[in-house]
CSV table of C-alpha atoms in Angstrom, one decimal:
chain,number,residue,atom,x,y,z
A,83,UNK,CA,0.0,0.0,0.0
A,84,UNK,CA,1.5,3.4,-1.1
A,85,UNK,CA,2.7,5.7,2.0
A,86,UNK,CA,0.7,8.7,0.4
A,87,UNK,CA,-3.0,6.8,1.0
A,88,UNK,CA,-1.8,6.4,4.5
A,89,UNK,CA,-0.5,10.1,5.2
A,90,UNK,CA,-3.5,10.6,3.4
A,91,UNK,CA,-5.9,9.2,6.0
A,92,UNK,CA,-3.5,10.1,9.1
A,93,UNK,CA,-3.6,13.6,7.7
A,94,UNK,CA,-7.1,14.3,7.1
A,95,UNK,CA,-8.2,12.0,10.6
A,96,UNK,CA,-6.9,14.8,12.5
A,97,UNK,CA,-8.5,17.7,10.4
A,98,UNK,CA,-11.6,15.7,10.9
A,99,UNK,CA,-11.3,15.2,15.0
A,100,UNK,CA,-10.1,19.0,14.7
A,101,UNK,CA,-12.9,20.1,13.1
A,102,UNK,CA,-15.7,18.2,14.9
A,103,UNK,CA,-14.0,19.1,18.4
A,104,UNK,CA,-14.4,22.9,17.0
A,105,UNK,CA,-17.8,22.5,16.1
A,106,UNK,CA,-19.4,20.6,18.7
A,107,UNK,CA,-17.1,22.1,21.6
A,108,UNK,CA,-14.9,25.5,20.6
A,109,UNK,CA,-17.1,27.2,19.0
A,110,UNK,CA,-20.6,27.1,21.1
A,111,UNK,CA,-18.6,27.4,24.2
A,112,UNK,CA,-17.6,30.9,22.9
A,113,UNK,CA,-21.3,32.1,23.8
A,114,UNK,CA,-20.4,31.3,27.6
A,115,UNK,CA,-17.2,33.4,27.8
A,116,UNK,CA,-18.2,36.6,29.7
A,117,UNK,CA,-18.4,39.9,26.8
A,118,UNK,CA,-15.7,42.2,28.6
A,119,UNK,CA,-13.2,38.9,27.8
A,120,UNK,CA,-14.5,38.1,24.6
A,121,UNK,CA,-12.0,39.5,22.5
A,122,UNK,CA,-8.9,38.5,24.6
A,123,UNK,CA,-10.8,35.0,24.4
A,124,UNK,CA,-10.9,35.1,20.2
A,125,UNK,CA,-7.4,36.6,20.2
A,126,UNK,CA,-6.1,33.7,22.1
A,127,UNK,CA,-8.3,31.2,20.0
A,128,UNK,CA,-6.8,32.6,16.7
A,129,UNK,CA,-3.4,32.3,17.5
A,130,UNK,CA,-3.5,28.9,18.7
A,131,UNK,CA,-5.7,27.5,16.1
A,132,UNK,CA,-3.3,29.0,13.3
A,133,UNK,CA,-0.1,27.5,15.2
A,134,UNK,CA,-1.9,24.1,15.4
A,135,UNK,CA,-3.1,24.4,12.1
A,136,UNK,CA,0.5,25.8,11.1
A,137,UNK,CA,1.4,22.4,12.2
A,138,UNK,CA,-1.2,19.7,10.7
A,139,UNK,CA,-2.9,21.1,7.7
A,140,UNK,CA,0.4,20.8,5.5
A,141,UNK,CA,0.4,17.3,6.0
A,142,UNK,CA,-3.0,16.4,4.7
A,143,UNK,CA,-2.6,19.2,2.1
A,144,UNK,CA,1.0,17.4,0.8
A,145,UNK,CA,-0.6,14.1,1.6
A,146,UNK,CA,-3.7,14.6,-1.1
A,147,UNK,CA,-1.5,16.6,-3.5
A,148,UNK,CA,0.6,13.5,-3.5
A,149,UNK,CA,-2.1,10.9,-3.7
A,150,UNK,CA,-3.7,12.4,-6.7
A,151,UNK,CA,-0.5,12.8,-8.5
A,152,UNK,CA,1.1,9.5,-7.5
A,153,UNK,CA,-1.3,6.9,-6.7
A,154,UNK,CA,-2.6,5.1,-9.5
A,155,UNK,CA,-4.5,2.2,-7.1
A,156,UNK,CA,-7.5,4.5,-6.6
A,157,UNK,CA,-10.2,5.6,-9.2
A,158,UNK,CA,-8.8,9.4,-10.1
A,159,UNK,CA,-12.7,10.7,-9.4
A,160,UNK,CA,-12.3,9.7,-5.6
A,161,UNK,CA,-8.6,11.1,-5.5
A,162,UNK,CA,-9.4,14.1,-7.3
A,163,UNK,CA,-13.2,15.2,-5.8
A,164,UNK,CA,-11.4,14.3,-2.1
A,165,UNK,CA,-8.9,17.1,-3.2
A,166,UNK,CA,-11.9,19.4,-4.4
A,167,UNK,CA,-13.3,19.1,-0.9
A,168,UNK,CA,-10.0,20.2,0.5
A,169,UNK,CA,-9.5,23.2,-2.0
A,170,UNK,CA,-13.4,24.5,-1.0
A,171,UNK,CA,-12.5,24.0,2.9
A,172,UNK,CA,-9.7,26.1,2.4
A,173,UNK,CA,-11.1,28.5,0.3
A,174,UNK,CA,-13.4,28.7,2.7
A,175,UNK,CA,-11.3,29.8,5.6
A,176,UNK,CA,-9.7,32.2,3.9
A,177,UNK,CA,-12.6,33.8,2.3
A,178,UNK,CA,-15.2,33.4,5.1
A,179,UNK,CA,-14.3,32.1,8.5
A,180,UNK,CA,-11.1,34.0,8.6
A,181,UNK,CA,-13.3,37.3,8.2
A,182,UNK,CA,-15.8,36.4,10.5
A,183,UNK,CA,-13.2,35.3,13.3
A,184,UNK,CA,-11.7,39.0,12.5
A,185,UNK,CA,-15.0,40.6,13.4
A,186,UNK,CA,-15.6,38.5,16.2
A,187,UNK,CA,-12.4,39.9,17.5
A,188,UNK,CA,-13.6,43.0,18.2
A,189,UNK,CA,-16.8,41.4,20.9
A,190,UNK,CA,-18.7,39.3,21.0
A,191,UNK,CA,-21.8,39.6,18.4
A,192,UNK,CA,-24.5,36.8,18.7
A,193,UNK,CA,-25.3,36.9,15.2
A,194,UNK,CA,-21.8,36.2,14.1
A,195,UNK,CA,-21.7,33.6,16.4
A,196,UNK,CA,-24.6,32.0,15.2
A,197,UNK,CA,-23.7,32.4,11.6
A,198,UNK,CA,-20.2,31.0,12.9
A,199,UNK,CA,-21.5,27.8,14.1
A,200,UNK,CA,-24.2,26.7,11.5
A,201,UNK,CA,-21.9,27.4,8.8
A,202,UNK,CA,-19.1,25.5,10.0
A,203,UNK,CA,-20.9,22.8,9.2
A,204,UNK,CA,-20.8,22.4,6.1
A,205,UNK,CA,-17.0,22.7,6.5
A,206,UNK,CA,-17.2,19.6,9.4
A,207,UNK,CA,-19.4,17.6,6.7
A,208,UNK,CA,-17.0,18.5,3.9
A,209,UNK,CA,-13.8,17.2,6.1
A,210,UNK,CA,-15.6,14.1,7.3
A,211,UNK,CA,-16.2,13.4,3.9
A,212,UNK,CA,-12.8,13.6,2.8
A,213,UNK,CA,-12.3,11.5,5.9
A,214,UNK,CA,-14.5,8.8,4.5
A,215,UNK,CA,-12.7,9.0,0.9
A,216,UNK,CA,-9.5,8.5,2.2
A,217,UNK,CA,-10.8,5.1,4.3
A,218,UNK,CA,-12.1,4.4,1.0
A,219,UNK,CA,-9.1,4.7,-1.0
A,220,UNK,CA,-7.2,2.3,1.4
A,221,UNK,CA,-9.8,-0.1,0.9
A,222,UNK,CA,-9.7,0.0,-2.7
A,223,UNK,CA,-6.2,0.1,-3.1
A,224,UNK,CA,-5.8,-3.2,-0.6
């Protein structure tokens, strides 16, 4: 079995445990954090979700990148849509979440909070997805 399906799924496990432990703990515990702290609280947040992210995303990113270019053991429509999932996450973030997280930044407003957490979930359903691809390229490529 090629090394890429397996940095593959180790990769993109961890972005899918990351993004369901934001989504169904991180973000709706930001409603409970007092408003005078709020913005220290998302300042904090940011920071250590970009270092951790710093950290993990490259590997999944390499990880598909290589997978889609190098694997030939998996239909090229699971390889390449599992890589369109991870381009529209991304774009995503940048576009979207990354704004929203800058305006949070400066208090606490509950309708960007609640735009915050039901729209992140299309961005959990779109990584557990790519989660189940990439148990599903293992399983075809064994």
């Amino acid at each position: 079995m090629s090394g890429w399906l397996v940095a593959n799924l180790a990769g993109t496990a961890v972005m899918v445990g990351f993004i369901w432990t934001i989504q169904l703990l991180s973000y709706p515990m930001m409603a409970a954090v007092p408003t005078d702290g709020f913005a220290g609280y998302e300042a904090v947040h940011a920071r250590r979700v970009t270092t951790l992210l710093a950290i993990i995303a490259p590997v999944e990113v390499v990880a598909a990148a290589g997978v889609a270019l190098f694997v030939d053991d998996v239909p090229a429509w699971l390889s390449v849509g599992a890589g369109a999932l991870l381009v529209a996450i991304w774009l995503s973030t940048a576009l979207f979440f990354a704004p929203l997280h800058m305006r949070l930044g400066d208090g606490f407003d509950p309708v960007l909070h609640r735009r915050l957490v039901t729209t992140n979930w299309l961005r959990t359903i779109a990584w557990t997805a790519r989660g189940a691809a990439a148990v599903a390229m293992i399983a075809i490529a064994t």
